[in-house]
Amino acid sequence: MAAAANDIAGVPTTEEEQQQVVNPWEVSAKDGGKIDYDKLIDKFGCQRLDQQLIDRVHRITSRPPHVFLRRGVFFAHRDFNEILDAFEKGQKFYLYTGRGPSSEALHLGHLIPFMFTKYLQDAFKVPLVIQLTDDEKCMWKNLSVEECKRLARENAKDIIACGFDISKTFIFQDFNYVGGAFYENMVRINKCVTYNKVVGIFGFSGEDHIGKISFPSVQAAPSFTSSFPHLFHGNNNIRCLIPCAIDQDPYFRMTRDVAPRLGYHKPALIESSFFPALQGENGKMSASDPNSAIYVTDSEKEIKNKVNRYAFSGGQDSIENHRKYGANLEVDISVKYLSFFLEDDVELEHIKQEYGAGRMLTGEVKKRLTEVLTTLVERHRRARELVTEEMVDAFMAVRPLPNMFN
Ligand code: TYM
């Protein structure tokens, strides 16, 4: 379809497609069902991440592929194969990801791209830039400039706690960094994108303020090395790989469309599905609904309560029926969450078999999930406690990164 051909379409075309909405601001499935990721791949015009590519990553990095690759959490890409081709020829690439600081703490869904980016940084030994779009959240949410700047620093602590290597990582918040060479790229990008095009990609209306309409170039600019002269010193031959969930794809469809006109490489993407809300797989875990989300700051008791109370169960309505028919694993959120965060393949398979056959009850699965999530959140909490204001300053300092590719 058109999206695949020109890399840029993205507005629903048929009545059926209009019911599944995936964009940076809204994720909702058709008729309360599940997100149809195959359809998204077709509509957005990206490629499926197949076993061959996963095997190739294994071979090139000499490391077992990350559990998010093995389990298909990262399921789509754009030109990831070209990044691997270049890497095998000894050419360099850098990673770019980000966060829009709209809440005090991250939820588990936000951790996914950062955990995966950390694995990519370690496996390929490459530099990383992390953009904190405090300006984006100020324009989209009812938050002041000052509050967004504060939230960006708080979120930076959670991001640093994921274990990024300071000698290879530059974190920046837009309100402090945008200017100079970065702003020059924004202006170059803005000149390539018409109002009609931005409306076509993002669905803005005449009622939207002009801040929203001009924002996409801010998220596009880090895809180009020349936005970071202190890191890349004008070398335009270093490619960019962006790990993110597929909701961010519209920004980068636009970026890829303009890149060749500016003489830059198109950024490559590696895209994940959504860690769903506790209530079910028809949307993503969202910071705007606290009961849909488990935060990295939740206590063991809060995690236990949320899982027991809200995690949608595929179990039957009575024990007799459950023993007889087993659980519907397709809709069960506890099993879904375990498939993201329980690394032991054998144990996961065992739970699926026993629960699916009705020998295991929902309560037992939820108990195991609570343990797994509590361990993860506790580990994160301990790491975050060690992150000081000075460390945030150090990650955000505009400086060369001497060991970028070692
Ligand atoms: P934000 O803050 O909404 O999300 C941060 C990152 O988390 C991903 N994400 C999720 N992944 C899995 N399951 C979920 N439920 C879930 N919710 C969010 C997002 O895709 C994103 O990768 N505009 C961006 C900030 C940004 C950015 C970037 C993101 C700036 N530059 C480059 C990715 C790459 C934002 O508001 O993300």
Short mmCIF file of C-alpha atoms and ligand atoms in Angstrom, two decimals:
data_model
loop_
_atom_site.label_atom_id
_atom_site.label_comp_id
_atom_site.label_asym_id
_atom_site.label_seq_id
_atom_site.Cartn_x
_atom_site.Cartn_y
_atom_site.Cartn_z
CA MET A 1 0.00 0.00 0.00
CA ALA A 2 0.96 3.65 -0.27
CA ALA A 3 2.59 3.71 3.15
CA ALA A 4 5.21 1.18 2.08
CA ALA A 5 5.91 2.95 -1.17
CA ASN A 6 6.59 6.46 0.08
CA ASP A 7 7.54 5.72 3.69
CA ILE A 8 5.30 8.46 4.92
CA ALA A 9 1.56 7.80 4.84
CA GLY A 10 -0.07 6.95 8.13
CA VAL A 11 -3.60 8.20 8.28
CA PRO A 12 -6.28 5.53 8.43
CA THR A 13 -7.86 4.97 5.05
CA THR A 14 -10.64 2.42 5.42
CA GLU A 15 -13.41 2.28 7.97
CA GLU A 16 -11.89 -0.84 9.47
CA GLU A 17 -8.48 0.75 10.00
CA GLN A 18 -10.00 3.80 11.60
CA GLN A 19 -10.87 1.72 14.61
CA GLN A 20 -7.28 0.81 15.48
CA VAL A 21 -5.37 3.93 16.45
CA VAL A 22 -1.61 3.93 17.03
CA ASN A 23 0.24 7.22 17.17
CA PRO A 24 2.52 8.92 19.69
CA TRP A 25 -0.50 10.14 21.71
CA GLU A 26 -3.04 7.35 21.46
CA VAL A 27 -2.93 3.57 21.29
CA SER A 28 -6.25 1.77 21.09
CA ALA A 29 -7.35 -1.43 19.41
CA LYS A 30 -10.42 -2.07 17.31
CA ASP A 31 -13.60 -2.86 19.28
CA GLY A 32 -11.73 -3.39 22.55
CA GLY A 33 -9.79 -6.29 21.00
CA LYS A 34 -6.02 -6.67 20.69
CA ILE A 35 -3.70 -4.44 18.69
CA ASP A 36 -3.23 -6.07 15.28
CA TYR A 37 0.52 -5.74 14.79
CA ASP A 38 0.53 -7.39 11.35
CA LYS A 39 -1.85 -4.73 10.14
CA LEU A 40 0.33 -2.01 11.68
CA ILE A 41 3.38 -3.28 9.81
CA ASP A 42 1.41 -3.09 6.55
CA LYS A 43 -0.06 0.28 7.30
CA PHE A 44 3.15 1.93 8.47
CA GLY A 45 5.23 0.20 5.80
CA CYS A 46 7.91 -1.18 8.14
CA GLN A 47 9.42 -4.66 8.00
CA ARG A 48 8.94 -7.68 10.27
CA LEU A 49 11.94 -8.63 12.39
CA ASP A 50 12.39 -12.27 11.41
CA GLN A 51 14.36 -15.16 12.86
CA GLN A 52 17.11 -14.72 10.27
CA LEU A 53 17.84 -11.21 11.53
CA ILE A 54 17.78 -12.36 15.15
CA ASP A 55 20.25 -15.16 14.31
CA ARG A 56 22.41 -12.60 12.55
CA VAL A 57 22.50 -10.38 15.66
CA HIS A 58 23.52 -13.46 17.66
CA ARG A 59 26.34 -14.25 15.24
CA ILE A 60 27.67 -10.70 14.93
CA THR A 61 27.61 -9.88 18.65
CA SER A 62 28.56 -13.38 19.90
CA ARG A 63 25.91 -12.92 22.60
CA PRO A 64 22.60 -14.67 23.08
CA PRO A 65 19.87 -12.42 21.66
CA HIS A 66 18.05 -10.39 24.31
CA VAL A 67 14.87 -11.97 25.68
CA PHE A 68 12.89 -9.14 24.01
CA LEU A 69 14.25 -10.33 20.65
CA ARG A 70 13.75 -14.04 21.38
CA ARG A 71 10.14 -13.49 22.43
CA GLY A 72 9.22 -11.10 19.59
CA VAL A 73 8.69 -8.05 21.85
CA PHE A 74 10.78 -6.12 19.31
CA PHE A 75 8.98 -7.27 16.21
CA ALA A 76 9.41 -4.64 13.48
CA HIS A 77 12.20 -2.61 11.92
CA ARG A 78 13.24 -0.22 9.22
CA ASP A 79 16.60 -0.93 7.59
CA PHE A 80 18.02 -2.73 10.63
CA ASN A 81 19.62 -5.13 8.13
CA GLU A 82 21.51 -2.17 6.62
CA ILE A 83 22.88 -1.26 10.04
CA LEU A 84 24.15 -4.84 10.41
CA ASP A 85 25.61 -4.81 6.87
CA ALA A 86 27.48 -1.59 7.66
CA PHE A 87 28.60 -2.85 11.06
CA GLU A 88 30.02 -6.02 9.53
CA LYS A 89 32.02 -3.90 7.10
CA GLY A 90 33.54 -2.06 10.05
CA GLN A 91 31.36 1.07 9.63
CA LYS A 92 30.00 2.79 12.69
CA PHE A 93 26.54 3.58 13.99
CA TYR A 94 25.06 5.28 17.05
CA LEU A 95 21.89 4.69 19.04
CA TYR A 96 19.22 7.31 19.66
CA THR A 97 16.21 6.94 21.94
CA GLY A 98 14.15 9.17 24.22
CA ARG A 99 11.49 9.89 26.76
CA GLY A 100 8.79 12.55 27.08
CA PRO A 101 8.86 13.45 30.79
CA SER A 102 5.17 13.65 31.67
CA SER A 103 5.22 11.84 35.04
CA GLU A 104 7.40 11.69 38.13
CA ALA A 105 8.41 8.07 37.56
CA LEU A 106 8.61 5.68 34.64
CA HIS A 107 6.24 2.73 34.36
CA LEU A 108 7.32 -0.75 33.30
CA GLY A 109 6.38 -0.09 29.65
CA HIS A 110 8.87 2.79 29.51
CA LEU A 111 11.63 0.53 30.83
CA ILE A 112 11.36 -1.75 27.81
CA PRO A 113 13.13 0.44 25.21
CA PHE A 114 15.73 1.50 27.76
CA MET A 115 16.53 -2.06 28.88
CA PHE A 116 16.80 -3.07 25.25
CA THR A 117 18.94 -0.04 24.32
CA LYS A 118 21.33 -0.91 27.15
CA TYR A 119 21.69 -4.40 25.69
CA LEU A 120 22.34 -2.93 22.20
CA GLN A 121 24.92 -0.49 23.58
CA ASP A 122 26.78 -3.30 25.36
CA ALA A 123 26.49 -5.80 22.50
CA PHE A 124 27.62 -3.45 19.70
CA LYS A 125 29.81 -1.11 21.82
CA VAL A 126 28.34 2.05 20.34
CA PRO A 127 27.51 5.56 21.56
CA LEU A 128 24.01 6.56 22.56
CA VAL A 129 22.11 9.84 22.68
CA ILE A 130 18.96 10.09 24.81
CA GLN A 131 16.54 12.95 24.19
CA LEU A 132 14.24 14.14 26.98
CA THR A 133 11.44 16.03 25.24
CA ASP A 134 10.44 18.32 28.11
CA ASP A 135 9.25 20.81 25.45
CA GLU A 136 6.91 18.17 23.93
CA LYS A 137 5.23 17.42 27.24
CA CYS A 138 4.90 21.11 28.07
CA MET A 139 3.03 21.59 24.79
CA TRP A 140 0.84 18.49 24.98
CA LYS A 141 0.06 18.32 28.71
CA ASN A 142 -1.08 20.96 31.12
CA LEU A 143 2.42 21.35 32.57
CA SER A 144 4.63 24.42 32.97
CA VAL A 145 8.09 24.80 31.45
CA GLU A 146 9.65 24.62 34.93
CA GLU A 147 7.75 21.46 35.88
CA CYS A 148 8.70 19.67 32.66
CA LYS A 149 12.35 20.59 33.15
CA ARG A 150 12.21 19.15 36.67
CA LEU A 151 10.48 15.96 35.49
CA ALA A 152 13.13 15.53 32.79
CA ARG A 153 15.86 15.42 35.44
CA GLU A 154 13.84 13.02 37.61
CA ASN A 155 13.25 10.72 34.62
CA ALA A 156 16.94 10.96 33.72
CA LYS A 157 17.70 9.32 37.08
CA ASP A 158 15.48 6.35 36.21
CA ILE A 159 17.13 6.11 32.80
CA ILE A 160 20.66 6.26 34.25
CA ALA A 161 19.61 3.53 36.72
CA CYS A 162 19.18 1.21 33.71
CA GLY A 163 22.98 1.01 33.68
CA PHE A 164 24.13 3.08 30.70
CA ASP A 165 27.86 3.57 30.24
CA ILE A 166 28.69 7.24 30.93
CA SER A 167 31.71 7.09 28.62
CA LYS A 168 29.39 6.32 25.68
CA THR A 169 26.12 8.11 26.60
CA PHE A 170 24.94 11.68 26.20
CA ILE A 171 21.56 12.59 27.75
CA PHE A 172 20.00 15.95 26.94
CA GLN A 173 16.78 17.81 27.69
CA ASP A 174 15.46 19.94 24.85
CA PHE A 175 14.94 23.10 26.92
CA ASN A 176 18.65 23.17 27.70
CA TYR A 177 20.26 21.71 24.57
CA VAL A 178 18.25 22.91 21.54
CA GLY A 179 20.20 25.63 19.74
CA GLY A 180 23.30 25.88 17.58
CA ALA A 181 23.84 22.97 15.18
CA PHE A 182 20.77 21.15 16.52
CA TYR A 183 18.54 24.11 15.72
CA GLU A 184 20.13 24.49 12.29
CA ASN A 185 19.02 20.92 11.53
CA MET A 186 15.52 21.63 12.84
CA VAL A 187 15.22 24.53 10.43
CA ARG A 188 16.55 22.42 7.54
CA ILE A 189 13.99 19.71 8.38
CA ASN A 190 11.12 22.19 8.79
CA LYS A 191 11.80 23.56 5.32
CA CYS A 192 11.28 20.06 3.84
CA VAL A 193 7.93 19.32 5.51
CA THR A 194 4.75 21.00 4.33
CA TYR A 195 1.77 21.67 6.57
CA ASN A 196 -0.23 19.14 4.53
CA LYS A 197 2.39 16.49 5.10
CA VAL A 198 2.53 16.97 8.86
CA VAL A 199 -1.27 16.86 9.01
CA GLY A 200 -1.21 13.66 6.92
CA ILE A 201 1.26 11.95 9.24
CA PHE A 202 0.13 13.17 12.66
CA GLY A 203 -3.50 14.11 12.09
CA PHE A 204 -3.15 17.68 13.49
CA SER A 205 -6.17 19.93 13.02
CA GLY A 206 -6.66 23.66 12.58
CA GLU A 207 -7.41 23.87 16.31
CA ASP A 208 -3.96 22.61 17.30
CA HIS A 209 -1.49 25.28 18.36
CA ILE A 210 1.54 25.89 16.17
CA GLY A 211 3.90 24.46 18.80
CA LYS A 212 2.56 20.97 18.06
CA ILE A 213 2.81 21.43 14.32
CA SER A 214 6.47 22.42 14.48
CA PHE A 215 7.51 19.95 17.17
CA PRO A 216 8.26 16.88 14.97
CA SER A 217 11.52 18.40 13.73
CA VAL A 218 12.75 18.51 17.35
CA GLN A 219 12.37 14.72 17.64
CA ALA A 220 13.77 14.23 14.12
CA ALA A 221 16.99 16.25 14.57
CA PRO A 222 18.85 13.77 16.87
CA SER A 223 18.70 11.22 13.99
CA PHE A 224 21.49 13.18 12.31
CA THR A 225 25.09 13.26 13.59
CA SER A 226 25.49 16.96 12.76
CA SER A 227 23.10 17.80 15.61
CA PHE A 228 25.88 16.73 17.99
CA PRO A 229 29.12 18.41 16.86
CA HIS A 230 30.76 17.70 20.24
CA LEU A 231 30.31 13.96 19.60
CA PHE A 232 30.71 13.43 15.88
CA HIS A 233 32.75 16.47 14.76
CA GLY A 234 30.91 16.87 11.45
CA ASN A 235 31.20 13.19 10.40
CA ASN A 236 27.96 12.55 8.48
CA ASN A 237 28.78 8.96 7.67
CA ILE A 238 27.74 7.45 10.97
CA ARG A 239 24.33 5.82 10.78
CA CYS A 240 21.65 6.09 13.44
CA LEU A 241 19.59 3.23 14.94
CA ILE A 242 16.50 4.13 16.98
CA PRO A 243 15.01 1.61 19.44
CA CYS A 244 11.45 2.56 20.51
CA ALA A 245 7.90 1.24 20.68
CA ILE A 246 6.00 1.46 17.40
CA ASP A 247 3.92 4.45 18.61
CA GLN A 248 6.92 6.69 17.79
CA ASP A 249 7.10 5.51 14.17
CA PRO A 250 5.29 8.56 12.67
CA TYR A 251 8.10 10.90 13.80
CA PHE A 252 10.66 8.77 12.06
CA ARG A 253 8.64 8.17 8.90
CA MET A 254 8.80 11.92 8.51
CA THR A 255 12.53 11.98 9.35
CA ARG A 256 13.31 9.24 6.83
CA ASP A 257 11.41 11.11 4.17
CA VAL A 258 13.49 14.27 4.56
CA ALA A 259 16.92 12.68 5.25
CA PRO A 260 18.04 12.09 1.63
CA ARG A 261 17.06 15.62 0.67
CA LEU A 262 19.44 16.93 3.34
CA GLY A 263 22.21 14.56 2.27
CA TYR A 264 21.88 12.45 5.45
CA HIS A 265 21.41 8.70 5.97
CA LYS A 266 17.85 7.68 6.82
CA PRO A 267 17.76 6.59 10.48
CA ALA A 268 17.06 2.87 10.99
CA LEU A 269 14.52 1.71 13.57
CA ILE A 270 13.95 -1.33 15.73
CA GLU A 271 10.43 -1.25 17.13
CA SER A 272 8.62 -3.01 19.96
CA SER A 273 5.02 -3.90 20.65
CA PHE A 274 3.37 -2.37 23.72
CA PHE A 275 3.58 -3.59 27.25
CA PRO A 276 -0.17 -3.63 27.81
CA ALA A 277 -2.30 -2.04 30.50
CA LEU A 278 -3.22 -4.27 33.44
CA GLN A 279 -6.81 -4.24 32.18
CA GLY A 280 -6.01 -5.92 28.85
CA GLU A 281 -4.22 -5.87 25.54
CA ASN A 282 -6.37 -3.29 23.79
CA GLY A 283 -4.02 -0.43 24.64
CA LYS A 284 -0.61 0.36 26.10
CA MET A 285 0.36 0.80 29.71
CA SER A 286 -0.09 4.54 30.11
CA ALA A 287 1.24 7.04 32.62
CA SER A 288 -2.05 8.96 32.46
CA ASP A 289 -4.04 6.12 34.08
CA PRO A 290 -2.31 5.08 37.34
CA ASN A 291 -4.46 1.97 37.72
CA SER A 292 -3.39 0.72 34.30
CA ALA A 293 0.28 0.95 35.17
CA ILE A 294 2.93 -0.43 37.50
CA TYR A 295 5.53 2.22 38.23
CA VAL A 296 9.18 1.68 39.03
CA THR A 297 8.42 3.39 42.36
CA ASP A 298 5.59 1.02 43.39
CA SER A 299 6.13 -0.93 46.62
CA GLU A 300 5.81 -4.71 46.84
CA LYS A 301 2.38 -4.22 48.42
CA GLU A 302 1.21 -1.88 45.66
CA ILE A 303 2.41 -4.29 42.97
CA LYS A 304 0.63 -7.16 44.68
CA ASN A 305 -2.60 -5.19 45.02
CA LYS A 306 -2.55 -3.92 41.43
CA VAL A 307 -1.81 -7.37 39.99
CA ASN A 308 -4.45 -9.09 42.12
CA ARG A 309 -7.06 -6.45 41.54
CA TYR A 310 -6.61 -5.33 37.95
CA ALA A 311 -4.55 -7.84 35.93
CA PHE A 312 -7.08 -9.21 33.44
CA SER A 313 -7.44 -12.95 33.90
CA GLY A 314 -7.98 -15.56 31.21
CA GLY A 315 -9.00 -18.03 33.94
CA GLN A 316 -12.53 -19.48 34.07
CA ASP A 317 -15.29 -18.16 36.34
CA SER A 318 -15.30 -21.17 38.69
CA ILE A 319 -12.61 -23.59 39.84
CA GLU A 320 -14.56 -26.52 38.33
CA ASN A 321 -14.74 -24.83 34.93
CA HIS A 322 -11.11 -23.78 35.19
CA ARG A 323 -9.97 -27.34 35.90
CA LYS A 324 -12.16 -28.50 33.00
CA TYR A 325 -11.40 -25.91 30.30
CA GLY A 326 -8.15 -24.28 31.43
CA ALA A 327 -7.19 -20.61 31.08
CA ASN A 328 -7.37 -18.60 27.87
CA LEU A 329 -3.72 -17.61 27.60
CA GLU A 330 -4.41 -15.32 24.65
CA VAL A 331 -6.10 -12.73 26.87
CA ASP A 332 -4.38 -13.35 30.19
CA ILE A 333 -2.33 -10.32 31.26
CA SER A 334 -0.26 -12.12 33.91
CA VAL A 335 1.03 -14.58 31.31
CA LYS A 336 1.68 -11.70 28.92
CA TYR A 337 3.67 -9.78 31.57
CA LEU A 338 5.65 -12.93 32.43
CA SER A 339 6.52 -13.32 28.76
CA PHE A 340 8.22 -9.89 28.92
CA PHE A 341 10.01 -10.24 32.24
CA LEU A 342 10.41 -13.91 33.22
CA GLU A 343 13.68 -14.76 31.49
CA ASP A 344 13.64 -18.51 32.15
CA ASP A 345 12.15 -20.06 28.98
CA VAL A 346 11.57 -23.43 30.67
CA GLU A 347 9.64 -21.97 33.59
CA LEU A 348 7.55 -19.77 31.31
CA GLU A 349 6.63 -22.75 29.13
CA HIS A 350 5.75 -24.79 32.23
CA ILE A 351 3.42 -22.04 33.53
CA LYS A 352 1.72 -21.73 30.15
CA GLN A 353 1.14 -25.47 29.93
CA GLU A 354 -0.12 -25.93 33.48
CA TYR A 355 -2.30 -22.81 33.47
CA GLY A 356 -3.62 -23.49 29.96
CA ALA A 357 -4.58 -26.99 31.03
CA GLY A 358 -6.34 -25.75 34.19
CA ARG A 359 -3.91 -27.40 36.61
CA MET A 360 -2.61 -24.00 37.74
CA LEU A 361 -4.98 -21.28 39.00
CA THR A 362 -4.94 -17.54 38.23
CA GLY A 363 -3.94 -16.80 41.84
CA GLU A 364 -0.81 -18.92 41.53
CA VAL A 365 0.23 -17.24 38.28
CA LYS A 366 -0.40 -13.80 39.78
CA LYS A 367 1.72 -14.74 42.80
CA ARG A 368 4.66 -15.66 40.56
CA LEU A 369 4.17 -12.49 38.51
CA THR A 370 4.19 -10.38 41.68
CA GLU A 371 7.53 -11.97 42.67
CA VAL A 372 9.07 -11.35 39.24
CA LEU A 373 7.92 -7.72 39.08
CA THR A 374 8.91 -7.00 42.68
CA THR A 375 12.44 -8.30 42.02
CA LEU A 376 12.70 -6.10 38.93
CA VAL A 377 11.34 -2.99 40.64
CA GLU A 378 13.47 -3.53 43.77
CA ARG A 379 16.61 -3.89 41.66
CA HIS A 380 15.71 -0.70 39.82
CA ARG A 381 14.99 1.15 43.07
CA ARG A 382 18.38 0.23 44.52
CA ALA A 383 20.15 1.37 41.32
CA ARG A 384 18.18 4.64 41.24
CA GLU A 385 19.05 5.44 44.87
CA LEU A 386 22.70 5.58 43.82
CA VAL A 387 22.08 8.15 41.07
CA THR A 388 23.05 11.61 42.33
CA GLU A 389 22.38 15.10 40.90
CA GLU A 390 26.09 15.23 40.01
CA MET A 391 25.70 12.06 37.93
CA VAL A 392 22.76 13.60 36.06
CA ASP A 393 24.93 16.66 35.36
CA ALA A 394 27.77 14.42 34.18
CA PHE A 395 25.56 12.47 31.73
CA MET A 396 24.11 15.76 30.46
CA ALA A 397 27.41 17.61 30.11
CA VAL A 398 28.04 18.70 26.51
CA ARG A 399 31.37 16.91 26.06
CA PRO A 400 33.22 14.57 23.75
CA LEU A 401 32.82 10.86 24.50
CA PRO A 402 36.38 9.55 24.21
CA ASN A 403 35.55 5.82 24.23
CA MET A 404 32.54 5.93 21.97
CA PHE A 405 33.34 2.88 19.86
CA ASN A 406 35.43 0.74 22.24
P1 TYM B 1 7.35 8.34 25.90
O1 TYM B 1 7.86 9.05 27.09
O2 TYM B 1 5.88 8.29 25.66
O3 TYM B 1 7.88 6.86 25.94
C1 TYM B 1 9.26 6.57 26.14
C2 TYM B 1 9.61 5.30 25.38
O4 TYM B 1 8.82 4.22 25.87
C3 TYM B 1 8.06 3.63 24.81
N1 TYM B 1 6.79 3.24 25.43
C4 TYM B 1 6.44 1.95 25.58
N2 TYM B 1 7.05 0.81 25.21
C5 TYM B 1 6.42 -0.36 25.48
N3 TYM B 1 5.21 -0.43 26.10
C6 TYM B 1 4.56 0.69 26.51
N4 TYM B 1 3.39 0.60 27.15
C7 TYM B 1 5.18 1.96 26.23
N5 TYM B 1 4.83 3.26 26.47
C8 TYM B 1 5.84 4.01 25.96
C9 TYM B 1 7.95 4.72 23.76
O5 TYM B 1 7.75 4.20 22.46
C10 TYM B 1 9.30 5.39 23.87
O6 TYM B 1 10.27 4.64 23.17
N6 TYM B 1 8.19 11.55 22.11
C11 TYM B 1 8.79 10.49 22.91
C12 TYM B 1 10.17 10.84 23.45
C13 TYM B 1 11.27 10.65 22.42
C14 TYM B 1 11.67 9.43 21.82
C15 TYM B 1 12.73 9.76 20.93
C16 TYM B 1 11.25 8.10 21.99
C17 TYM B 1 12.05 11.65 21.90
N7 TYM B 1 12.92 11.12 21.01
C18 TYM B 1 13.35 8.76 20.18
C19 TYM B 1 11.88 7.12 21.24
C20 TYM B 1 12.92 7.45 20.34
C21 TYM B 1 7.87 10.15 24.08
O7 TYM B 1 7.09 10.95 24.51
O8 TYM B 1 8.08 8.88 24.59
#
